[in-house]
Coordinates of N, CA and C in Angstrom, one line a residue:
M1 N 4.4 -4.8 6.9 CA 4.7 -5.5 5.7 C 6.2 -5.3 5.3
T2 N 7.0 -6.4 4.9 CA 8.4 -6.3 4.5 C 8.6 -6.4 3.0
F3 N 9.4 -5.5 2.4 CA 9.6 -5.5 1.0 C 11.1 -5.9 0.7
S4 N 11.3 -6.7 -0.4 CA 12.7 -7.0 -0.7 C 13.4 -5.8 -1.4
K5 N 14.7 -5.7 -1.1 CA 15.5 -4.6 -1.7 C 15.9 -5.0 -3.1
F6 N 16.0 -3.9 -3.9 CA 16.4 -4.1 -5.3 C 17.9 -4.2 -5.4
L7 N 18.3 -5.3 -6.0 CA 19.7 -5.6 -6.3 C 20.0 -5.7 -7.7
S8 N 21.1 -5.1 -8.3 CA 21.4 -5.3 -9.7 C 22.9 -5.4 -9.8
S9 N 23.4 -6.0 -10.9 CA 24.8 -6.1 -11.2 C 24.9 -6.1 -12.7
I10 N 26.0 -5.5 -13.2 CA 26.3 -5.4 -14.6 C 27.6 -6.2 -14.9
L11 N 27.5 -7.1 -15.9 CA 28.7 -7.8 -16.3 C 29.5 -7.0 -17.3
G12 N 30.7 -6.6 -17.1 CA 31.4 -5.6 -17.9 C 31.7 -6.1 -19.3
G13 N 32.1 -5.1 -20.1 CA 32.5 -5.4 -21.5 C 31.4 -5.2 -22.5
K14 N 31.8 -4.8 -23.7 CA 30.8 -4.5 -24.7 C 30.1 -5.8 -25.1
K15 N 28.9 -5.7 -25.6 CA 28.2 -6.8 -26.0 C 28.7 -7.3 -27.3
G16 N 29.2 -8.5 -27.3 CA 29.8 -9.1 -28.5 C 29.1 -10.4 -28.9
K17 N 29.6 -11.0 -30.0 CA 29.0 -12.2 -30.5 C 29.0 -13.3 -29.4
G18 N 27.9 -13.8 -29.2 CA 27.7 -14.9 -28.2 C 27.3 -14.3 -26.9
S19 N 27.4 -12.9 -26.7 CA 26.9 -12.3 -25.5 C 25.4 -12.1 -25.5
E20 N 24.8 -12.1 -24.4 CA 23.4 -11.9 -24.4 C 22.9 -11.2 -23.1
V21 N 21.7 -10.7 -23.1 CA 21.1 -10.1 -22.0 C 20.0 -11.0 -21.4
T22 N 20.2 -11.3 -20.1 CA 19.3 -12.2 -19.4 C 18.7 -11.5 -18.2
I23 N 17.4 -11.3 -18.2 CA 16.7 -10.6 -17.1 C 16.2 -11.7 -16.2
T24 N 16.8 -11.8 -15.0 CA 16.5 -12.9 -14.1 C 15.1 -12.7 -13.4
S25 N 14.7 -11.4 -13.2 CA 13.4 -11.1 -12.7 C 13.1 -9.6 -13.0
V26 N 11.8 -9.3 -12.9 CA 11.4 -7.9 -13.1 C 10.8 -7.4 -11.8
N27 N 11.5 -6.4 -11.2 CA 11.1 -5.9 -9.9 C 10.3 -4.6 -10.1
I28 N 9.0 -4.7 -9.8 CA 8.2 -3.5 -10.0 C 8.0 -2.8 -8.7
K29 N 8.4 -1.6 -8.6 CA 8.3 -0.7 -7.4 C 7.1 0.2 -7.5
F30 N 6.4 0.3 -6.4 CA 5.2 1.2 -6.3 C 5.0 1.6 -4.8
L31 N 5.0 2.9 -4.5 CA 4.7 3.4 -3.2 C 5.5 2.6 -2.1
G32 N 6.8 2.4 -2.4 CA 7.7 1.8 -1.4 C 7.7 0.3 -1.4
G33 N 6.8 -0.3 -2.1 CA 6.8 -1.8 -2.1 C 7.3 -2.3 -3.4
T34 N 7.7 -3.6 -3.4 CA 8.3 -4.2 -4.6 C 7.6 -5.5 -4.9
H35 N 7.1 -5.7 -6.1 CA 6.5 -7.0 -6.5 C 7.4 -7.6 -7.7
S36 N 7.8 -8.8 -7.6 CA 8.7 -9.4 -8.5 C 7.9 -10.3 -9.5
L37 N 8.3 -10.2 -10.8 CA 7.7 -11.1 -11.8 C 8.9 -11.9 -12.4
G38 N 8.5 -12.9 -13.2 CA 9.5 -13.8 -13.8 C 10.4 -13.1 -14.8
G39 N 11.5 -13.8 -15.1 CA 12.5 -13.2 -16.0 C 12.3 -13.5 -17.5
L40 N 13.2 -13.0 -18.3 CA 13.0 -13.2 -19.8 C 14.4 -12.9 -20.4
T41 N 14.5 -13.3 -21.6 CA 15.8 -13.1 -22.4 C 15.4 -12.3 -23.7
P42 N 15.5 -11.0 -23.6 CA 15.1 -10.2 -24.8 C 16.2 -10.3 -25.9
S43 N 15.7 -10.0 -27.1 CA 16.6 -9.9 -28.3 C 16.3 -8.7 -29.1
G44 N 17.3 -8.3 -29.9 CA 17.1 -7.1 -30.7 C 17.5 -5.8 -30.0
E45 N 17.5 -4.7 -30.7 CA 17.9 -3.5 -30.0 C 16.8 -3.0 -29.1
T46 N 15.5 -3.3 -29.3 CA 14.5 -2.9 -28.4 C 13.6 -4.2 -28.2
F47 N 12.8 -4.2 -27.1 CA 11.8 -5.2 -26.9 C 10.6 -4.6 -26.1
E48 N 9.5 -5.3 -26.2 CA 8.3 -4.9 -25.5 C 8.1 -5.7 -24.3
Y49 N 7.6 -5.1 -23.2 CA 7.2 -5.8 -22.0 C 5.9 -5.2 -21.5
V50 N 4.9 -6.1 -21.2 CA 3.6 -5.7 -20.8 C 3.5 -5.9 -19.3
I51 N 3.1 -4.9 -18.6 CA 2.9 -5.0 -17.1 C 1.4 -4.8 -16.8
P52 N 0.7 -5.8 -16.3 CA -0.7 -5.6 -15.8 C -0.7 -4.8 -14.5
F53 N -1.5 -3.9 -14.3 CA -1.6 -3.1 -13.1 C -3.0 -3.0 -12.7
Q54 N -3.3 -3.2 -11.4 CA -4.6 -3.1 -10.8 C -4.5 -2.2 -9.5
N55 N -5.4 -1.2 -9.5 CA -5.5 -0.4 -8.3 C -6.2 -1.1 -7.2
R56 N -5.4 -1.6 -6.2 CA -5.9 -2.3 -5.1 C -5.6 -1.6 -3.8
M57 N -5.5 -0.3 -3.8 CA -5.1 0.5 -2.7 C -6.1 0.2 -1.5
G58 N -5.6 -0.5 -0.5 CA -6.5 -0.7 0.6 C -7.5 -1.8 0.5
S59 N -7.6 -2.5 -0.7 CA -8.6 -3.4 -1.0 C -8.6 -4.7 0.0
D60 N -7.4 -4.9 0.5 CA -7.3 -6.1 1.5 C -7.8 -5.7 2.9
M61 N -8.0 -4.4 3.1 CA -8.4 -3.9 4.4 C -9.8 -3.3 4.4
L62 N -10.5 -3.1 3.2 CA -11.7 -2.4 3.2 C -12.9 -3.3 2.9
P63 N -14.0 -3.1 3.5 CA -15.2 -3.9 3.1 C -15.7 -3.4 1.8
D64 N -16.6 -4.2 1.1 CA -17.0 -3.8 -0.2 C -17.8 -2.5 -0.2
S65 N -18.4 -2.1 0.9 CA -19.1 -0.9 1.0 C -18.3 0.4 0.9
L66 N -17.0 0.3 1.1 CA -16.1 1.4 1.1 C -15.2 1.4 -0.2
K67 N -15.1 2.6 -0.7 CA -14.3 2.7 -2.0 C -12.9 3.3 -1.7
G68 N -11.9 2.7 -2.2 CA -10.6 3.1 -2.1 C -10.3 4.3 -3.0
P69 N -9.1 4.9 -2.9 CA -8.8 6.1 -3.7 C -8.3 5.6 -5.1
S70 N -8.5 6.6 -6.1 CA -7.9 6.3 -7.4 C -6.4 6.6 -7.3
V71 N -5.7 6.1 -8.3 CA -4.2 6.3 -8.4 C -3.8 6.9 -9.7
R72 N -3.0 7.9 -9.6 CA -2.5 8.5 -10.8 C -1.1 8.1 -11.1
I73 N -0.8 7.4 -12.2 CA 0.5 7.0 -12.6 C 1.1 8.1 -13.4
S74 N 2.0 8.8 -12.9 CA 2.5 10.0 -13.6 C 3.8 9.7 -14.4
K75 N 4.5 8.7 -14.0 CA 5.8 8.4 -14.7 C 6.1 6.9 -14.4
I76 N 6.9 6.3 -15.4 CA 7.5 5.0 -15.2 C 9.0 5.1 -15.5
M77 N 9.8 4.6 -14.6 CA 11.2 4.7 -14.8 C 11.9 3.3 -14.7
L78 N 12.9 3.2 -15.5 CA 13.7 1.9 -15.5 C 15.1 2.1 -14.9
G79 N 15.5 1.1 -14.1 CA 16.8 1.2 -13.6 C 17.9 0.8 -14.6
P80 N 19.1 1.4 -14.5 CA 20.1 1.1 -15.5 C 20.5 -0.4 -15.4
P81 N 20.9 -1.0 -16.6 CA 21.3 -0.4 -17.8 C 20.2 -0.3 -18.9
F82 N 18.9 -0.4 -18.4 CA 17.8 -0.3 -19.4 C 17.3 1.1 -19.6
E83 N 16.8 1.3 -20.8 CA 16.3 2.7 -21.1 C 14.9 2.5 -21.6
L84 N 14.0 3.4 -21.1 CA 12.6 3.3 -21.6 C 12.4 4.2 -22.9
V85 N 11.9 3.6 -23.9 CA 11.7 4.3 -25.2 C 10.3 4.9 -25.3
S86 N 9.3 4.1 -24.9 CA 7.9 4.6 -24.9 C 7.0 3.8 -24.0
V87 N 5.9 4.4 -23.7 CA 4.9 3.7 -22.8 C 3.5 3.9 -23.5
E88 N 2.7 2.8 -23.5 CA 1.3 2.9 -23.9 C 0.5 2.3 -22.8
P89 N -0.6 3.0 -22.4 CA -1.0 4.3 -22.9 C -0.1 5.4 -22.4
S90 N -0.2 6.6 -23.0 CA 0.7 7.7 -22.6 C 0.3 8.2 -21.2
L91 N 1.3 8.6 -20.5 CA 1.1 9.1 -19.1 C 0.9 10.6 -19.0
P92 N 0.2 11.1 -18.0 CA -0.3 10.4 -16.8 C -1.6 9.6 -17.1
V93 N -1.8 8.6 -16.2 CA -3.0 7.8 -16.3 C -3.6 7.7 -14.9
D94 N -4.9 7.9 -14.9 CA -5.7 7.7 -13.6 C -6.3 6.4 -13.6
V95 N -6.0 5.6 -12.6 CA -6.6 4.2 -12.5 C -7.6 4.2 -11.3
Q96 N -8.8 4.0 -11.6 CA -9.9 4.0 -10.6 C -9.7 2.8 -9.7
Y97 N -10.3 2.9 -8.5 CA -10.2 1.8 -7.5 C -10.7 0.5 -8.1
K98 N -9.9 -0.5 -7.9 CA -10.1 -1.9 -8.4 C -10.1 -2.0 -9.9
S99 N -9.8 -1.0 -10.6 CA -9.8 -1.1 -12.1 C -8.4 -1.7 -12.5
K100 N -8.4 -2.3 -13.7 CA -7.2 -2.9 -14.3 C -6.8 -2.2 -15.5
I101 N -5.5 -2.1 -15.8 CA -4.9 -1.6 -17.0 C -3.6 -2.2 -17.3
S102 N -3.2 -2.3 -18.5 CA -1.9 -2.9 -18.9 C -1.1 -1.8 -19.5
F103 N 0.2 -1.7 -19.0 CA 1.1 -0.8 -19.6 C 2.1 -1.5 -20.5
K104 N 2.2 -1.1 -21.8 CA 3.1 -1.7 -22.7 C 4.3 -0.8 -22.8
L105 N 5.5 -1.4 -22.4 CA 6.7 -0.7 -22.4 C 7.6 -1.1 -23.5
R106 N 8.1 -0.2 -24.3 CA 9.1 -0.5 -25.3 C 10.5 -0.1 -24.7
I107 N 11.4 -1.0 -24.6 CA 12.6 -0.9 -23.8 C 13.8 -1.1 -24.7
K108 N 14.8 -0.2 -24.5 CA 16.1 -0.4 -25.2 C 17.0 -1.4 -24.5
T109 N 17.4 -2.4 -25.3 CA 18.2 -3.5 -24.8 C 19.6 -2.9 -24.5
P110 N 20.3 -3.3 -23.3 CA 21.6 -2.8 -23.0 C 22.6 -3.2 -24.1
S111 N 23.6 -2.3 -24.3 CA 24.6 -2.5 -25.3 C 25.7 -3.4 -24.8
M112 N 25.6 -3.9 -23.6 CA 26.6 -4.8 -23.0 C 26.0 -6.1 -22.5
A113 N 26.8 -7.1 -22.3 CA 26.2 -8.3 -21.7 C 25.7 -8.0 -20.3
Y114 N 24.6 -8.6 -20.0 CA 24.0 -8.3 -18.7 C 23.2 -9.6 -18.2
N115 N 23.4 -9.9 -16.9 CA 22.6 -10.9 -16.3 C 22.2 -10.5 -14.9
G116 N 20.9 -10.2 -14.7 CA 20.4 -9.7 -13.5 C 19.0 -9.2 -13.6
P117 N 18.5 -8.6 -12.5 CA 17.1 -8.1 -12.5 C 16.9 -6.8 -13.3
M118 N 15.7 -6.5 -13.7 CA 15.3 -5.2 -14.3 C 14.4 -4.5 -13.3
S119 N 14.6 -3.3 -13.0 CA 13.8 -2.5 -12.1 C 12.9 -1.6 -12.8
V120 N 11.6 -1.7 -12.5 CA 10.6 -0.8 -13.1 C 9.9 0.0 -12.0
D121 N 10.1 1.3 -12.0 CA 9.5 2.1 -10.9 C 8.3 2.9 -11.3
F122 N 7.2 2.5 -10.7 CA 5.9 3.3 -11.0 C 5.8 4.4 -10.1
G123 N 5.9 5.6 -10.7 CA 5.8 6.8 -9.8 C 4.4 7.4 -10.0
N124 N 3.7 7.8 -8.8 CA 2.4 8.4 -8.9 C 2.6 9.9 -8.4
D125 N 1.5 10.6 -8.5 CA 1.6 12.0 -8.2 C 1.9 12.2 -6.7
S126 N 3.1 12.6 -6.5 CA 3.6 12.7 -5.1 C 2.8 13.8 -4.3
A127 N 2.2 14.7 -5.0 CA 1.4 15.8 -4.3 C 0.2 15.2 -3.6
G128 N -0.2 14.0 -4.0 CA -1.4 13.3 -3.4 C -1.0 12.4 -2.3
N129 N 0.3 12.3 -2.0 CA 0.8 11.3 -1.0 C 1.1 12.0 0.3
I130 N 1.0 11.3 1.4 CA 1.4 11.8 2.7 C 2.1 10.8 3.5
A131 N 2.9 11.2 4.5 CA 3.6 10.2 5.3 C 2.9 10.1 6.6
V132 N 2.5 8.9 7.0 CA 1.8 8.7 8.3 C 2.8 8.0 9.2
N133 N 3.1 8.6 10.4 CA 4.0 8.0 11.4 C 3.3 8.0 12.7
V134 N 2.5 7.0 13.0 CA 1.8 6.9 14.3 C 2.7 6.2 15.3
H135 N 3.2 6.8 16.3 CA 4.1 6.2 17.3 C 3.4 5.1 18.1
K136 N 2.2 5.4 18.5 CA 1.4 4.4 19.3 C -0.1 4.8 19.2
V137 N -0.9 3.7 19.3 CA -2.4 3.9 19.3 C -2.9 3.7 20.7
I138 N -3.6 4.7 21.3 CA -4.0 4.6 22.7 C -5.5 4.4 22.6
L139 N -6.0 3.4 23.3 CA -7.4 3.1 23.5 C -7.9 3.7 24.8
R140 N -9.0 4.5 24.7 CA -9.5 5.1 25.9 C -11.0 4.8 26.1
R141 N -11.4 4.6 27.3 CA -12.8 4.4 27.7 C -13.0 5.0 29.1
G142 N -13.7 6.2 29.1 CA -13.9 6.9 30.4 C -12.5 7.3 30.9
E143 N -12.2 7.0 32.1 CA -11.0 7.3 32.7 C -9.9 6.3 32.5
N144 N -10.2 5.2 31.8 CA -9.2 4.2 31.6 C -8.6 4.3 30.2
S145 N -7.4 3.9 30.1 CA -6.6 4.0 28.8 C -5.7 2.8 28.8
V146 N -5.4 2.4 27.6 CA -4.4 1.3 27.3 C -3.7 1.5 26.0
E147 N -2.4 1.3 26.0 CA -1.7 1.4 24.7 C -1.7 0.1 24.0
L148 N -2.1 0.1 22.8 CA -2.2 -1.2 22.0 C -0.8 -1.7 21.7
E149 N -0.6 -2.9 21.8 CA 0.7 -3.5 21.5 C 1.0 -3.5 20.0
N150 N 2.2 -3.2 19.6 CA 2.7 -3.2 18.2 C 1.7 -2.4 17.3
S151 N 1.4 -1.2 17.8 CA 0.4 -0.4 17.1 C 1.0 0.7 16.3
E152 N 2.4 0.7 16.2 CA 3.0 1.7 15.3 C 2.6 1.6 13.9
I153 N 2.3 2.7 13.3 CA 2.0 2.8 11.8 C 3.0 3.7 11.1
V154 N 3.7 3.1 10.2 CA 4.7 3.9 9.4 C 4.4 3.6 7.9
A155 N 3.8 4.5 7.2 CA 3.3 4.2 5.9 C 3.3 5.5 5.0
T156 N 3.4 5.3 3.7 CA 3.1 6.3 2.7 C 1.7 6.0 2.2
M157 N 0.8 7.0 2.4 CA -0.6 6.9 2.0 C -1.0 8.0 1.1
Q158 N -2.2 7.8 0.4 CA -2.8 8.9 -0.3 C -3.6 9.7 0.7
K159 N -3.8 11.0 0.4 CA -4.7 11.8 1.2 C -6.0 11.2 1.3
S160 N -6.6 11.2 2.5 CA -8.0 10.6 2.7 C -8.1 9.2 2.5
Q161 N -7.0 8.4 2.4 CA -7.0 7.0 2.2 C -7.6 6.4 3.5
V162 N -8.5 5.4 3.3 CA -9.1 4.7 4.4 C -8.3 3.4 4.7
F163 N -8.0 3.2 6.0 CA -7.3 2.0 6.5 C -8.0 1.5 7.7
R164 N -7.7 0.2 8.0 CA -8.4 -0.5 9.0 C -7.5 -0.7 10.3
K165 N -8.1 -0.6 11.4 CA -7.4 -1.0 12.7 C -8.3 -1.9 13.5
E166 N -7.7 -3.1 13.8 CA -8.5 -4.1 14.6 C -8.3 -3.8 16.1
I167 N -9.4 -4.0 16.8 CA -9.4 -3.7 18.3 C -10.0 -4.9 19.0
Q168 N -9.3 -5.3 20.0 CA -9.8 -6.4 20.9 C -10.5 -5.6 22.1
L169 N -11.8 -5.7 22.1 CA -12.6 -4.9 23.1 C -12.2 -5.3 24.5
Y170 N -11.8 -6.5 24.8 CA -11.6 -6.9 26.2 C -10.3 -6.3 26.7
Q171 N -9.6 -5.6 25.9 CA -8.4 -4.8 26.4 C -8.8 -3.7 27.3
I172 N -10.1 -3.2 27.1 CA -10.5 -2.1 27.9 C -12.0 -2.2 28.3
M173 N -12.7 -3.3 27.9 CA -14.1 -3.5 28.3 C -14.2 -4.9 29.0
S174 N -15.3 -5.1 29.7 CA -15.6 -6.3 30.4 C -16.7 -7.1 29.7
L175 N -16.8 -8.4 30.0 CA -17.8 -9.2 29.4 C -19.2 -8.6 29.6
N176 N -20.0 -8.6 28.5 CA -21.3 -8.1 28.5 C -21.4 -6.5 28.6
D177 N -20.3 -5.8 28.5 CA -20.4 -4.4 28.4 C -20.9 -4.0 27.0
T178 N -21.5 -2.8 26.9 CA -22.1 -2.4 25.6 C -21.3 -1.2 25.1
L179 N -20.9 -1.4 23.8 CA -20.1 -0.3 23.1 C -21.1 0.5 22.2
K180 N -21.3 1.8 22.5 CA -22.3 2.6 21.8 C -21.7 3.5 20.8
S181 N -20.4 3.9 21.0 CA -19.8 4.9 20.0 C -18.3 4.8 20.0
V182 N -17.7 5.2 18.9 CA -16.3 5.2 18.7 C -15.9 6.5 18.1
E183 N -14.8 7.1 18.6 CA -14.3 8.4 18.1 C -12.8 8.2 17.9
V184 N -12.3 8.9 16.9 CA -10.8 8.9 16.6 C -10.3 10.3 16.6
S185 N -9.1 10.4 17.2 CA -8.5 11.8 17.4 C -8.1 12.4 16.1
A186 N -8.3 13.7 16.0 CA -7.9 14.5 14.8 C -6.3 14.4 14.7
P187 N -5.8 14.5 13.5 CA -6.5 14.8 12.2 C -7.1 13.6 11.5
F188 N -7.2 12.4 12.2 CA -7.8 11.3 11.6 C -9.3 11.4 11.7
E189 N -10.1 10.7 10.9 CA -11.5 10.7 10.9 C -12.1 9.3 10.9
L190 N -13.1 9.0 11.7 CA -13.8 7.7 11.7 C -14.7 7.6 10.5
V191 N -14.6 6.5 9.8 CA -15.4 6.2 8.6 C -16.5 5.3 9.0
S192 N -16.2 4.2 9.6 CA -17.2 3.2 10.0 C -16.6 2.2 11.0
V193 N -17.5 1.4 11.5 CA -17.1 0.3 12.5 C -17.9 -0.9 12.1
E194 N -17.1 -2.1 12.2 CA -17.8 -3.4 11.9 C -17.5 -4.3 13.1
P195 N -18.5 -4.9 13.7 CA -19.9 -4.8 13.3 C -20.5 -3.4 13.7
S196 N -21.6 -3.1 13.1 CA -22.2 -1.8 13.4 C -22.6 -1.7 14.8
L197 N -22.6 -0.4 15.3 CA -22.9 -0.2 16.8 C -24.4 0.0 17.0
P198 N -24.9 -0.2 18.2 CA -24.1 -0.7 19.4 C -23.9 -2.2 19.3
V199 N -22.9 -2.6 20.1 CA -22.6 -4.0 20.2 C -22.4 -4.4 21.7
V200 N -22.8 -5.6 22.0 CA -22.6 -6.1 23.4 C -21.4 -7.1 23.3
A201 N -20.4 -6.9 24.2 CA -19.2 -7.7 24.2 C -19.6 -9.0 24.9
D202 N -20.3 -9.9 24.3 CA -20.8 -11.1 24.9 C -20.2 -12.4 24.6
R203 N -19.0 -12.3 24.0 CA -18.2 -13.5 23.6 C -17.2 -13.7 24.7
K204 N -17.1 -14.9 25.2 CA -16.3 -15.2 26.4 C -14.8 -15.1 26.1
D205 N -14.4 -15.6 24.9 CA -12.9 -15.7 24.6 C -12.4 -14.3 24.1
S206 N -13.0 -13.7 23.1 CA -12.5 -12.4 22.6 C -13.7 -11.7 21.8
Y207 N -13.5 -10.4 21.6 CA -14.5 -9.7 20.8 C -13.7 -8.7 20.0
M208 N -13.6 -8.9 18.7 CA -12.8 -8.0 17.9 C -13.8 -7.1 17.1
I209 N -13.4 -5.8 16.9 CA -14.1 -5.0 16.0 C -13.1 -4.4 15.0
S210 N -13.6 -4.0 13.9 CA -12.8 -3.3 12.9 C -13.2 -1.9 12.8
V211 N -12.2 -1.0 13.0 CA -12.4 0.5 12.9 C -11.8 1.0 11.6
Y212 N -12.6 1.6 10.7 CA -12.1 2.1 9.5 C -11.9 3.6 9.6
I213 N -10.6 4.0 9.3 CA -10.2 5.4 9.6 C -9.7 6.0 8.4
K214 N -10.0 7.3 8.2 CA -9.6 8.1 7.1 C -8.3 8.9 7.4
A215 N -7.3 8.7 6.6 CA -6.0 9.4 6.8 C -6.2 10.9 6.6
P216 N -5.3 11.7 7.2 CA -5.5 13.2 7.1 C -5.1 13.7 5.7
Q217 N -5.2 15.0 5.5 CA -4.8 15.7 4.3 C -3.3 16.1 4.2
A218 N -2.6 16.0 5.3 CA -1.2 16.3 5.4 C -0.5 15.3 6.2
S219 N 0.8 15.2 6.0 CA 1.7 14.2 6.7 C 1.5 14.4 8.2
Y220 N 1.6 13.3 8.9 CA 1.4 13.4 10.4 C 2.4 12.5 11.1
S221 N 2.8 13.0 12.3 CA 3.7 12.2 13.1 C 3.3 12.5 14.6
G222 N 2.9 11.4 15.3 CA 2.5 11.5 16.7 C 1.6 10.3 17.1
D223 N 0.8 10.5 18.1 CA 0.0 9.4 18.6 C -1.4 9.5 18.0
M224 N -2.1 8.4 18.1 CA -3.6 8.4 17.7 C -4.4 7.8 18.8
E225 N -5.5 8.4 19.2 CA -6.4 7.9 20.2 C -7.7 7.4 19.6
I226 N -8.1 6.3 20.1 CA -9.4 5.8 19.7 C -10.2 5.7 21.0
R227 N -11.3 6.5 21.0 CA -12.1 6.6 22.2 C -13.4 5.8 22.1
L228 N -13.6 4.9 23.1 CA -14.8 4.1 23.1 C -15.8 4.5 24.3
S229 N -17.1 4.5 24.0 CA -18.0 4.8 25.1 C -19.3 4.0 24.9

């Protein structure tokens, strides 16, 4: 996934008559990603801005039967020249999986003319985050092995977060072979497989399975093996 970089510029000089603050976009940062919302033209010494937030950690990759992790929002920071006056509800806030909440920010308007984006950084409890750097994913079946193409995983995750890996069975199995079990190398853990096992690879063109894997409790750098039998 590719995220846009935050860019800002300040137009110099004190704010005078006829000068104004124009926010061209609101760039919301969370866990290394950025989501942009539309701009606004605030007035007065302070203004309110409401940000809807939904915990969708892994929801695009998980079946309904699996529950994603909760998220703790421990701080909210604004990039200069904006200053955060208050936040409602007060932090920290725990947002359960797929739950929604709105944060009402009271923000101090810059004392100088400004035209550009406003950065809002949602910080969560870093103690619950890990860095996952999988150099390559190796598929094994008996004595045979194959390295999956473009299998590198570089991500910030929460401890025990579940993520999905798609596997084309015909990379290491033949037509009408039966897959009875799947194992994942430590420190990762297998959560489930779709479709449920056993399965017969009886489709002529391709046979894809989804392997749901639990991230470790500590940061990891190395390879990951998925063993089929």
